[in-house]
């Protein structure tokens, strides 16, 4: 029913910046959580950032606070992840996901999300 398509990935030097975009083909949820996850080879998928419908509530994994910013344009059905001061440890495939909001749910838990994009590669060179 819903397709999520990520874009904006590409190779960057450590210290550089990228902005990722995720476009949803439709909104099935009047209220929703959109999130970015990432997965490096041999590592578990990690929640990076999340944002709710009105944009008033955002969350970030501690390792990216102050450097990454999640935002959205509801009219365009798009969520963005601005990544600044990239570190080599940020190299991963980045995935977009969406879910209905659930009170008390942990935004970092993969199985809370009903729909996922196919990911966009972000290599970071030193």
Coordinates of N, CA and C in Angstrom, one line a residue:
X1 N 0.8 -1.2 0.0 CA 0.0 0.0 0.0 C 0.9 1.3 0.0
X2 N 1.9 1.3 0.8 CA 2.8 2.4 0.9 C 4.2 2.0 0.5
X3 N 4.8 2.9 -0.4 CA 6.2 2.7 -0.7 C 7.0 3.9 -0.2
X4 N 8.1 3.6 0.3 CA 9.0 4.7 0.8 C 10.3 4.6 0.0
X5 N 10.7 5.7 -0.6 CA 11.9 5.7 -1.4 C 12.9 6.7 -0.9
X6 N 14.1 6.3 -0.6 CA 15.1 7.1 -0.1 C 16.0 7.6 -1.2
X7 N 16.6 8.8 -1.1 CA 17.5 9.3 -2.0 C 18.5 10.2 -1.3
X8 N 19.5 10.6 -2.0 CA 20.5 11.6 -1.5 C 21.7 10.9 -0.9
X9 N 21.8 9.6 -0.9 CA 23.0 9.0 -0.5 C 24.2 9.1 -1.5
X10 N 25.3 8.9 -1.0 CA 26.5 9.0 -1.8 C 27.8 9.2 -1.0
X11 N 28.9 9.0 -1.6 CA 30.2 9.0 -0.9 C 30.5 10.4 -0.5
X12 N 30.9 10.6 0.8 CA 31.4 11.9 1.3 C 32.6 11.7 2.1
X13 N 33.4 12.7 2.3 CA 34.5 12.7 3.1 C 34.1 13.0 4.6
X14 N 34.9 12.4 5.5 CA 34.6 12.7 6.9 C 34.6 14.2 7.1
X15 N 33.7 14.7 7.9 CA 33.5 16.1 8.1 C 32.5 16.8 7.1
X16 N 32.1 16.1 6.1 CA 31.2 16.6 5.1 C 29.8 16.5 5.5
X17 N 28.9 16.8 4.5 CA 27.5 16.8 4.8 C 26.7 16.2 3.7
X18 N 25.6 15.6 4.0 CA 24.6 15.1 3.1 C 23.2 15.3 3.6
X19 N 22.3 15.5 2.7 CA 20.9 15.5 3.1 C 20.1 14.3 2.4
X20 N 19.6 13.4 3.2 CA 18.8 12.3 2.7 C 17.3 12.7 2.6
X21 N 16.6 12.2 1.7 CA 15.2 12.4 1.5 C 14.5 11.1 1.5
X22 N 13.3 11.0 2.0 CA 12.4 9.9 1.9 C 11.0 10.3 1.5
X23 N 10.5 9.8 0.4 CA 9.2 10.2 -0.1 C 8.3 9.0 0.0
X24 N 7.1 9.3 0.6 CA 6.1 8.3 0.8 C 5.1 8.4 -0.4
X25 N 4.7 7.2 -0.9 CA 3.7 7.3 -2.0 C 2.3 7.7 -1.6
X26 N 2.1 7.5 -0.3 CA 0.8 7.9 0.3 C 0.9 7.9 1.8
X27 N -0.1 8.6 2.4 CA -0.2 8.5 3.9 C -1.4 7.6 4.2
X28 N -1.1 6.6 4.9 CA -2.1 5.7 5.4 C -2.5 6.1 6.8
X29 N -1.7 6.8 7.5 CA -1.9 7.2 8.9 C -2.1 8.8 8.9
X30 N -3.2 9.2 9.6 CA -3.4 10.6 9.8 C -2.3 11.2 10.7
X31 N -1.9 10.4 11.7 CA -0.9 10.7 12.6 C 0.2 9.6 12.4
X32 N 1.4 10.0 12.4 CA 2.5 9.0 12.0 C 3.8 9.4 12.6
X33 N 4.6 8.4 12.7 CA 6.0 8.6 13.1 C 6.8 8.2 11.8
X34 N 7.8 9.0 11.5 CA 8.7 8.7 10.4 C 10.1 8.6 11.1
X35 N 10.9 7.7 10.6 CA 12.2 7.5 11.2 C 13.2 7.1 10.2
X36 N 14.5 7.4 10.6 CA 15.6 7.0 9.8 C 16.4 5.9 10.7
X37 N 16.7 4.8 10.1 CA 17.6 3.8 10.6 C 18.8 3.7 9.8
X38 N 19.8 3.1 10.3 CA 21.0 2.8 9.5 C 21.6 1.4 9.9
X39 N 22.3 0.8 9.0 CA 22.9 -0.5 9.2 C 24.2 -0.6 8.5
X40 N 25.3 -0.8 9.2 CA 26.6 -1.0 8.7 C 26.8 -2.5 8.6
X41 N 27.7 -3.0 7.7 CA 27.9 -4.4 7.5 C 28.3 -5.0 8.8
X42 N 27.7 -6.2 9.2 CA 28.0 -6.9 10.4 C 27.5 -6.3 11.7
X43 N 26.7 -5.2 11.5 CA 26.1 -4.6 12.7 C 24.6 -4.6 12.6
X44 N 23.9 -4.5 13.7 CA 22.5 -4.4 13.8 C 22.0 -3.1 13.3
X45 N 20.7 -3.1 12.8 CA 20.1 -1.8 12.4 C 19.9 -1.0 13.6
X46 N 20.2 0.3 13.4 CA 20.2 1.3 14.5 C 19.2 2.4 14.2
X47 N 18.4 2.8 15.1 CA 17.6 4.0 14.9 C 18.4 5.2 15.0
X48 N 18.3 6.1 14.1 CA 19.1 7.4 14.0 C 18.2 8.6 14.5
X49 N 17.0 8.7 13.9 CA 16.2 9.9 14.3 C 14.8 9.6 13.9
X50 N 13.8 10.2 14.6 CA 12.4 10.1 14.3 C 11.7 11.4 14.4
X51 N 10.6 11.5 13.8 CA 9.8 12.7 13.8 C 8.3 12.4 13.7
X52 N 7.4 13.1 14.4 CA 6.0 12.9 14.4 C 5.3 13.9 13.5
X53 N 4.1 13.6 13.2 CA 3.3 14.3 12.2 C 3.5 15.8 12.2
X54 N 3.3 16.4 13.3 CA 3.4 17.9 13.4 C 4.8 18.4 13.5
X55 N 5.7 17.6 13.6 CA 7.1 18.0 13.7 C 7.5 18.5 15.1
X56 N 6.6 18.5 16.0 CA 6.9 19.0 17.3 C 7.7 18.1 18.2
X57 N 7.8 16.8 17.8 CA 8.5 15.8 18.6 C 9.5 15.1 17.7
X58 N 10.8 15.3 18.1 CA 11.8 14.6 17.4 C 12.7 13.9 18.4
X59 N 13.4 12.8 17.9 CA 14.3 12.1 18.7 C 15.5 11.7 17.9
X60 N 16.6 11.6 18.6 CA 17.9 11.3 18.0 C 18.7 10.3 18.8
X61 N 19.4 9.5 18.2 CA 20.4 8.6 18.9 C 21.5 9.6 19.4
X62 N 22.0 9.3 20.6 CA 23.0 10.2 21.2 C 24.2 10.5 20.3
X63 N 24.6 9.6 19.5 CA 25.8 9.7 18.8 C 25.7 10.8 17.6
X64 N 24.5 11.2 17.3 CA 24.3 12.1 16.2 C 23.7 13.5 16.7
X65 N 23.4 13.6 17.9 CA 22.8 14.8 18.4 C 23.7 16.0 18.2
X66 N 23.1 17.1 17.7 CA 23.9 18.3 17.4 C 24.5 18.3 16.0
X67 N 24.5 17.2 15.3 CA 25.0 17.1 14.0 C 24.0 16.7 12.9
X68 N 23.0 15.9 13.3 CA 22.0 15.5 12.4 C 20.7 16.2 12.7
X69 N 19.9 16.5 11.7 CA 18.6 17.1 11.9 C 17.5 16.4 11.1
X70 N 16.5 16.0 11.7 CA 15.4 15.4 10.9 C 14.3 16.4 10.8
X71 N 13.7 16.5 9.6 CA 12.6 17.4 9.3 C 11.6 16.8 8.3
X72 N 10.5 17.4 8.1 CA 9.5 16.9 7.2 C 8.8 18.0 6.5
X73 N 8.2 17.6 5.3 CA 7.3 18.4 4.6 C 6.1 17.5 4.3
X74 N 5.0 17.7 5.1 CA 3.9 16.9 5.0 C 3.2 17.0 3.6
X75 N 3.2 18.2 3.1 CA 2.5 18.4 1.8 C 3.2 17.5 0.7
X76 N 4.5 17.4 0.8 CA 5.3 16.6 -0.1 C 5.5 15.1 0.3
X77 N 4.9 14.8 1.4 CA 5.0 13.4 2.0 C 6.5 13.0 2.1
X78 N 7.3 13.9 2.5 CA 8.8 13.7 2.5 C 9.4 14.0 3.9
X79 N 10.3 13.2 4.3 CA 11.1 13.4 5.5 C 12.5 13.5 5.1
X80 N 13.3 14.4 5.8 CA 14.6 14.6 5.4 C 15.5 14.3 6.6
X81 N 16.8 14.0 6.3 CA 17.8 13.8 7.3 C 19.0 14.6 6.9
X82 N 19.2 15.7 7.5 CA 20.4 16.5 7.2 C 21.5 16.0 8.1
X83 N 22.6 15.6 7.5 CA 23.7 15.0 8.2 C 25.0 15.9 8.0
X84 N 25.4 16.5 9.1 CA 26.6 17.4 9.1 C 27.7 16.8 9.9
X85 N 28.9 17.2 9.6 CA 30.1 16.7 10.3 C 30.1 15.2 10.4
X86 N 30.0 14.6 9.3 CA 29.9 13.2 9.2 C 31.2 12.5 9.6
X87 N 31.1 11.5 10.4 CA 32.2 10.7 10.9 C 32.3 9.4 10.1
X88 N 33.4 8.8 10.1 CA 33.5 7.5 9.4 C 32.6 6.4 9.9
X89 N 32.3 6.5 11.2 CA 31.4 5.6 11.8 C 29.9 5.7 11.3
X90 N 29.6 6.8 10.6 CA 28.3 7.0 10.1 C 28.1 6.2 8.8
X91 N 29.1 5.7 8.2 CA 29.0 4.9 7.0 C 28.1 3.7 7.2
X92 N 27.0 3.7 6.3 CA 26.0 2.6 6.5 C 25.0 2.8 5.4
X93 N 24.1 1.8 5.3 CA 22.9 2.0 4.5 C 21.8 2.6 5.4
X94 N 21.2 3.7 4.9 CA 20.2 4.4 5.7 C 18.9 4.1 5.1
X95 N 18.0 3.7 6.1 CA 16.6 3.3 5.7 C 15.6 4.3 6.3
X96 N 14.5 4.5 5.6 CA 13.4 5.3 6.0 C 12.3 4.3 6.5
X97 N 11.6 4.6 7.5 CA 10.5 3.8 8.0 C 9.4 4.6 8.5
X98 N 8.2 4.0 8.6 CA 7.0 4.8 9.1 C 6.1 3.9 9.9
X99 N 5.4 4.4 10.9 CA 4.5 3.7 11.7 C 3.4 4.6 12.2
X100 N 2.3 4.1 12.7 CA 1.4 4.8 13.5 C 2.0 5.1 14.8
X101 N 1.7 6.2 15.4 CA 2.2 6.5 16.8 C 1.5 5.6 17.8
X102 N 2.3 5.0 18.7 CA 1.8 4.2 19.7 C 2.3 4.7 21.1
X103 N 1.4 5.0 22.0 CA 1.8 5.5 23.2 C 2.8 4.6 23.9
X104 N 3.9 5.2 24.4 CA 4.9 4.4 25.1 C 5.8 3.6 24.2
X105 N 5.6 3.6 22.9 CA 6.5 2.8 22.1 C 7.9 3.3 22.0
X106 N 8.8 2.4 21.9 CA 10.2 2.8 21.7 C 10.5 3.0 20.2
X107 N 10.8 4.3 19.9 CA 11.0 4.6 18.4 C 12.2 3.9 17.8
X108 N 13.1 3.3 18.6 CA 14.3 2.7 18.1 C 14.1 1.2 17.8
X109 N 12.9 0.7 18.1 CA 12.6 -0.7 17.9 C 12.1 -1.0 16.5
X110 N 12.8 -1.8 15.7 CA 12.5 -2.0 14.3 C 11.0 -2.5 14.1
X111 N 10.6 -3.4 14.9 CA 9.3 -4.1 14.6 C 8.1 -3.1 14.9
X112 N 8.3 -2.0 15.4 CA 7.3 -1.0 15.6 C 6.9 -0.3 14.3
X113 N 7.7 -0.5 13.2 CA 7.5 0.1 12.0 C 6.9 -0.8 10.9
X114 N 5.8 -0.4 10.3 CA 5.1 -1.2 9.3 C 5.7 -1.2 7.9
X115 N 6.3 -0.1 7.5 CA 6.8 0.1 6.2 C 8.2 0.6 6.2
X116 N 9.0 0.1 5.2 CA 10.4 0.4 5.1 C 10.7 0.7 3.7
X117 N 11.7 1.6 3.5 CA 12.3 1.8 2.2 C 13.4 0.8 2.0
X118 N 14.0 0.8 0.8 CA 15.0 -0.1 0.4 C 16.4 0.3 0.8
X119 N 16.5 1.6 1.2 CA 17.8 2.1 1.7 C 18.6 2.8 0.7
X120 N 19.5 3.7 1.2 CA 20.4 4.4 0.4 C 21.8 4.4 1.0
X121 N 22.8 4.1 0.2 CA 24.1 3.9 0.7 C 24.8 5.2 1.0
X122 N 25.4 5.3 2.2 CA 26.2 6.5 2.6 C 27.6 6.0 3.0
X123 N 28.6 5.9 2.1 CA 29.9 5.7 2.4 C 30.6 6.9 2.9
X124 N 31.4 6.8 3.9 CA 32.1 8.0 4.5 C 33.6 7.6 4.5
X125 N 34.4 8.4 3.8 CA 35.8 8.1 3.7 C 36.6 9.1 4.6
X126 N 37.7 8.6 5.1 CA 38.5 9.4 6.0 C 39.6 10.1 5.3

